[in-house]
Amino acid sequence: MAEKSYRDAIRDAMMEEMDRDPNVLIMGEDIGVYEGTFRITAGMLKKYGPKRVIDTPIAEAGMAGTAVGMAMFGLRPVVEMMTMNFAIVAADQILNHAAKVRYFSGGQVDVPMVIRGPQGAGVQLSAQHSQSFESFYAHFPGIKVAAPGTPADAKGLLKTAIRGRDPVIFLESAALYGMKGQVPDDPDFTVPFGQSRVAREGTDVTIVSYSRMLQMSLQAAERLSKEESIEAEVIDLRTLRPLDLEPAIESVRKTHRCVAVQEQWKPFGAAAEIAASITEAAFDDLDAPVERVTGEDVPMPYARNLELLATPHEEHVIEAVKRVMYRS
Amino acid sequence: MAEKSYRDAIRDAMMEEMDRDPNVLIMGEDIGVYEGTFRITAGMLKKYGPKRVIDTPIAEAGMAGTAVGMAMFGLRPVVEMMTMNFAIVAADQILNHAAKVRYFSGGQVDVPMVIRGPQGAGVQLSAQHSQSFESFYAHFPGIKVAAPGTPADAKGLLKTAIRGRDPVIFLESAALYGMKGQVPDDPDFTVPFGQSRVAREGTDVTIVSYSRMLQMSLQAAERLSKEESIEAEVIDLRTLRPLDLEPAIESVRKTHRCVAVQEQWKPFGAAAEIAASITEAAFDDLDAPVERVTGEDVPMPYARNLELLATPHEEHVIEAVKRVMYRS
Amino acid sequence: MARQKQEASATLDQAACAPEWTDILRQMILIRRFEEATEREFRRGKIGGYLHVYSGQEAVVSGVISALGKDDAVFTGYRDHAHALALGADPKRVMAELFGKAAGVSKGKGGSMHLFDVEHGFYGGYGIVGGHVTLAAGAAYALRYRGTDRIVVCYFGDGAMNIGSFHEAMNMAGLWGKDGMCPILFIIENNGYAMGTSVERHSALTDLAARVRAYNIQAEKADGQDLFAIRGVADRAVRQVRESGKPYCIEAVTYRFSGHGAADILQPYRSKDEVEEHKHRDPIVILRTRLSEMCGLGDNDVKKMEDEAAQRVAEAVKFAEESPAPEPDELYRDVVAE
Amino acid sequence: MARQKQEASATLDQAACAPEWTDILRQMILIRRFEEATEREFRRGKIGGYLHVYSGQEAVVSGVISALGKDDAVFTGYRDHAHALALGADPKRVMAELFGKAAGVSKGKGGSMHLFDVEHGFYGGYGIVGGHVTLAAGAAYALRYRGTDRIVVCYFGDGAMNIGSFHEAMNMAGLWGKDGMCPILFIIENNGYAMGTSVERHSALTDLAARVRAYNIQAEKADGQDLFAIRGVADRAVRQVRESGKPYCIEAVTYRFSGHGAADILQPYRSKDEVEEHKHRDPIVILRTRLSEMCGLGDNDVKKMEDEAAQRVAEAVKFAEESPAPEPDELYRDVVAE
Ligand SMILES: Cc1ncc(C[n+]2csc(CCOP(=O)(O)OP(=O)(O)O)c2C)c(N)n1
Ligand SMILES: Cc1ncc(C[n+]2csc(CCOP(=O)(O)OP(=O)(O)O)c2C)c(N)n1
Ligand SMILES: [Mg+2]
Ligand SMILES: [Mg+2]
């Protein structure tokens, strides 16, 4: 174990896998000479050379599409999107190609590739640069979607993604890059996809989340414990596709109350799937409808005060918990 | 009133609006000389000329993006996507531009444009050509999303869309093009967005749907009535954004049971939002969790037998209804 | 007909009457008969979805693919039957795919637009116009990265050149080519139309090869109806691509005799006369005439080829018809790795 | 400085010492001082998000925008402060936007990347590289469709030329131009880099004007540091675009003195020497020297301009600082029409 930032955990995962397997390469805009806008790839061009650390033109469709082709021919490309907002430009390559070529070829090709990059709001980047894309991608069969909420998971899930045989959308939280946590040293430490975990035990209410909202939920849980003597169980989904709701459902059978937390817009967002699926499985156990805590249903404004109003905060989780406990 | 096909209803809506307002124009691939792959625009080039009926290159991003620019300058472009599958190529223009420019300009521009085209599965078009996109678009604030299930609504909603001031994603069901129904003649007949309707009255269970799944649900309801003496109330959402669930919630308060029906993949699909929202609003009235009827969670296969297995059918609605009524 | 190893590929003047040419004619005839059969079977309701046939363009496939080595890889769009057959895919399995049967090259899951036969170097078969071009460029990078001398051939239509991802792919190929990291041969199947829109109406600049040069990629036009012409250019291009690791582009000027797809009956965008005129430059007739004039190919030989093609196609249809549909649990296979 | 009506736009030889040139110098100085202030305010934490300044490129904005008529429309990317100011936006309201205040040109909702001032012909301000180019082409169509003689000017960077939607826009502009339906002037702000990637490393063909010609659009290079040079080309181009309804493109060769954005401190992709060398061709110095040599502009005059600019910028900062933040319910406004 060592203390690592979420950023370094991602970086370590890539470098360990590049050291391990010459077929792993990385590509993206300004990841080489410029050393990465978030410095995740700093030093990597020098270490691995320009054939394995490819600076691309501003061409997200080109990046994603060529990665599919590389993957079909045995490479394991990791594409860095400067931010995931720009990956929308590559939506067709991702959703119509990466996600489907295994299927429509009748299984003749593997597509081991990762598209990774930061997402989320919080530093006044306004409407085109502050989005989160879990539900956008997780709707589509043929891709996998990870959204780690801790440094250890960032590393372990990314390593699983790189070693896998399928396209993975790896959604990093820009706001968590600086966050530190214990990360196993074992170079073969990986975290499997589709295995949610109990991030905090509790008896009174179940909070289901992932990525940065996991951290916010954990903080809310601490405050709930201190201020309201409510012990929340917090479930970390880790991956949205495959989606493992078993631990959440089990928890709900115990707590009878549930809050799902996501950063992005409520309508047709990830929390809807979480709420609907948990309700389907544990309807008779629920004493209240699953509450959703989400961002406001507007494009992200620039002004600081408006941005704060547009994004979910600890207080919202606390209020939602109180509501499902009929304490408000 | 006149009997019209869904196809002609769409065509009439466009032509009436073009006759009414010279700022309305249409653009798309092969809508002019070729007269449209689904012949919706047949004869329109001849009638309105090439400045108002624009054949474009294969350039969905170009079509959607130029339409945004036209709309900002007072035109009302209607973009035909040959099928909505190809609109993914334009996702950035739609989701990052059309949906946001009003907001990040602080309301300085209107964006009156429509992107319309057929979607859905059923004629062996396989994985890249058989998708439905309600939840994909309806997640994003700043656009509106319509999915008419009858010829009258197809016409009335499209006219509202063309006359509006916002970008509208108008999702047509290819499978319904031939369907006939009564359509008002009044050239000012429009159907407002965000107004769901009761498509069939019933007392025992509420079925919530839209587009082709509405028709399937209505057929299922007839069979349920005949075969099981179950009277289903069927709610037609008409638009997914804005989403009006009031009639559905009211219905559930009466029936205590609900089934949501969509054609596309279950995870993070439209039915999740429907189920979650109805449950939030009517939890205490529900005697069973809201059931979702959806397509299978796989890319669409080509083979006829597999395609039939991948898409939802009347039987699935009937079984789901029986399950929520604890009759199975 | 098996593909030639690059080393073996005869140059035109050396061996103008080599048996290879007869094999290619045989292949082109097979492709034509195959396509005619698919149109028939579509009308009989045996084939579903969209169906895009290659009739009229055969030399563009046979001329280039016969110049390849057996390990090279081919990508194309949805008009892909000819490519699969020329690469050596079994006509039975191709037809079975069109019938949606388990024995199909893509297990019945892809259909006409998504033929794949990786064993024979065929990497598909894609339905989003131009969408596969980025994939092919990446594949070329991978082949060079892994130290092989395999190359990629990527076919696309004139209309595909207008889509954004095409542009991104070409620029990246041009850039990678500078380091010898993009051994790819682009083939523009310029058949004059994107569905019903003529090149003049969809491309601001109608000189398509010139458009490719804007990516610092060498590009030349070739007569896509003349097998010898296209093969001559292809031999040179394949050699150059393999040696240099740089992209190269051939604009094959050709014509499609059938409608865009099976539904394109009226064809309001072109006249019957125009089609008839182009039929005078049928690539099969051109090659046959050449071989009979230069190499003494007799009517009997051609008759034999025709009969053989007819028989192989009939067998393919029979095989496809009698094959079982995919098992229901195939629905859930191949979504992700198991 | 108000924009000239097209009719009034002085040609260079006619009126080399016309007061217009002093006004333009004044504008360029204001822009420079404004940008320096934004960098300061960013470091003070008063400006959030991303901040991309225009220092070094001023002639590209002032030279073209001064050639426009007052009804013409301008689109650009996220490096947009200069465009707004040159079009006549109030520096106070531009600064207020950067501070996220209600009085900002976009009500504080857009920020640095999304300045809009429709009243002055400024249609934004977009953050997805190249994403606005399709919009601008559509705008040009609309202006001609509605029978006006207004034109659109669309700025974009060298790096933006590699994105797919750019390609789609250019081809459509080229096609519409054939019918005189696309009065648009494209300005490539070729500052040598897309963030940290030089043109040589991001564009397979480094002659960017030549790339545009592949869309059948006339394109020429101009010295983007020399106001007179760029204005001369712009005058001609604007007239031609307005008359013909056809697109035209100017590749303005320029250089950015600051980092890509406020976070680009290290600039590992270029040397200090390189930057210093380019600073010898500061567009403001070039114009100032020219006006003093040719038209007797004195040091005092320049000093006055500098002071005036400093004061206007200081006022803008003060205004921005003291302005109220948007009301909370602004959050829900402008999502859709009310
Ligand atoms: C992105 C996208 N837009 C539209 C279509 C519908 N479509 C299928 S083929 C085609 C024409 C393509 O023309 P071209 O590239 O010249 O190839 P050809 O059919 O002539 O071989 C169109 C518009 C599609 N499949 N994908
Ligand atoms: C589609 C997309 N990809 C990446 C980015 C991140 N990004 C912002 S500016 C920029 C460089 C643009 O360079 P250029 O077009 O030359 O303009 P310049 O900044 O030099 O003015 C990049 C990569 C983005 N905003 N949009
Ligand atoms: Mg074509
Ligand atoms: Mg630049």
mmCIF file of C-alpha atoms and ligand atoms in Angstrom, chain B residues 29-30 58 60 82 86 89 129, chain C residues 52 57 78-79 127-129 157-160 163 189 191 193-195 256 260, ligand 1:
data_model
loop_
_atom_site.group_PDB
_atom_site.id
_atom_site.type_symbol
_atom_site.label_atom_id
_atom_site.label_comp_id
_atom_site.label_asym_id
_atom_site.label_seq_id
_atom_site.Cartn_x
_atom_site.Cartn_y
_atom_site.Cartn_z
ATOM 1 C CA GLU B 29 -29.587 13.786 -47.801
ATOM 2 C CA ASP B 30 -31.472 12.833 -50.936
ATOM 3 C CA ILE B 58 -23.413 13.050 -46.462
ATOM 4 C CA GLU B 60 -24.862 15.036 -40.639
ATOM 5 C CA MET B 82 -32.157 9.710 -43.373
ATOM 6 C CA PHE B 86 -26.900 8.820 -38.513
ATOM 7 C CA VAL B 89 -22.552 11.704 -36.160
ATOM 8 C CA HIS B 129 -29.440 1.051 -38.265
ATOM 9 C CA HIS C 52 -26.384 -2.860 -52.034
ATOM 10 C CA GLN C 57 -17.743 -1.977 -60.286
ATOM 11 C CA TYR C 78 -21.965 -1.688 -46.745
ATOM 12 C CA ARG C 79 -21.574 -2.457 -50.475
ATOM 13 C CA GLY C 127 -23.007 0.761 -42.347
ATOM 14 C CA ILE C 128 -22.271 4.317 -41.324
ATOM 15 C CA VAL C 129 -21.012 6.039 -44.443
ATOM 16 C CA GLY C 157 -17.499 5.745 -51.957
ATOM 17 C CA ASP C 158 -17.348 9.227 -53.414
ATOM 18 C CA GLY C 159 -20.099 10.296 -51.034
ATOM 19 C CA ALA C 160 -18.188 9.076 -47.994
ATOM 20 C CA ILE C 163 -18.279 13.043 -43.715
ATOM 21 C CA GLU C 189 -15.045 3.861 -55.500
ATOM 22 C CA ASN C 191 -19.312 5.613 -59.067
ATOM 23 C CA TYR C 193 -23.305 9.089 -57.090
ATOM 24 C CA ALA C 194 -23.909 8.983 -53.394
ATOM 25 C CA MET C 195 -27.305 7.363 -53.476
ATOM 26 C CA ARG C 256 -22.941 1.225 -60.599
ATOM 27 C CA HIS C 260 -28.216 2.315 -54.938
HETATM 28 C C1 LIG E 1 -23.566 8.776 -41.826
HETATM 29 C C2 LIG E 1 -24.535 8.180 -42.779
HETATM 30 N N1 LIG E 1 -25.389 8.981 -43.424
HETATM 31 C C3 LIG E 1 -26.260 8.472 -44.320
HETATM 32 C C4 LIG E 1 -26.307 7.141 -44.578
HETATM 33 C C5 LIG E 1 -27.285 6.574 -45.619
HETATM 34 N N2 LIG E 1 -26.546 6.172 -46.813
HETATM 35 C C6 LIG E 1 -26.175 4.900 -46.995
HETATM 36 S S1 LIG E 1 -25.269 4.696 -48.404
HETATM 37 C C7 LIG E 1 -25.373 6.327 -48.793
HETATM 38 C C8 LIG E 1 -24.704 6.833 -50.036
HETATM 39 C C9 LIG E 1 -23.216 6.615 -50.017
HETATM 40 O O1 LIG E 1 -22.632 6.963 -51.239
HETATM 41 P P1 LIG E 1 -21.151 6.600 -51.623
HETATM 42 O O2 LIG E 1 -20.250 6.881 -50.454
HETATM 43 O O3 LIG E 1 -20.813 7.304 -52.876
HETATM 44 O O4 LIG E 1 -21.112 5.038 -51.835
HETATM 45 P P2 LIG E 1 -21.909 4.162 -52.915
HETATM 46 O O5 LIG E 1 -23.221 3.805 -52.275
HETATM 47 O O6 LIG E 1 -22.035 4.966 -54.145
HETATM 48 O O7 LIG E 1 -21.082 2.936 -53.105
HETATM 49 C C10 LIG E 1 -26.126 7.001 -47.841
HETATM 50 C C11 LIG E 1 -26.422 8.436 -47.869
HETATM 51 C C12 LIG E 1 -25.437 6.316 -43.842
HETATM 52 N N3 LIG E 1 -25.446 4.985 -43.981
HETATM 53 N N4 LIG E 1 -24.557 6.865 -42.973
#
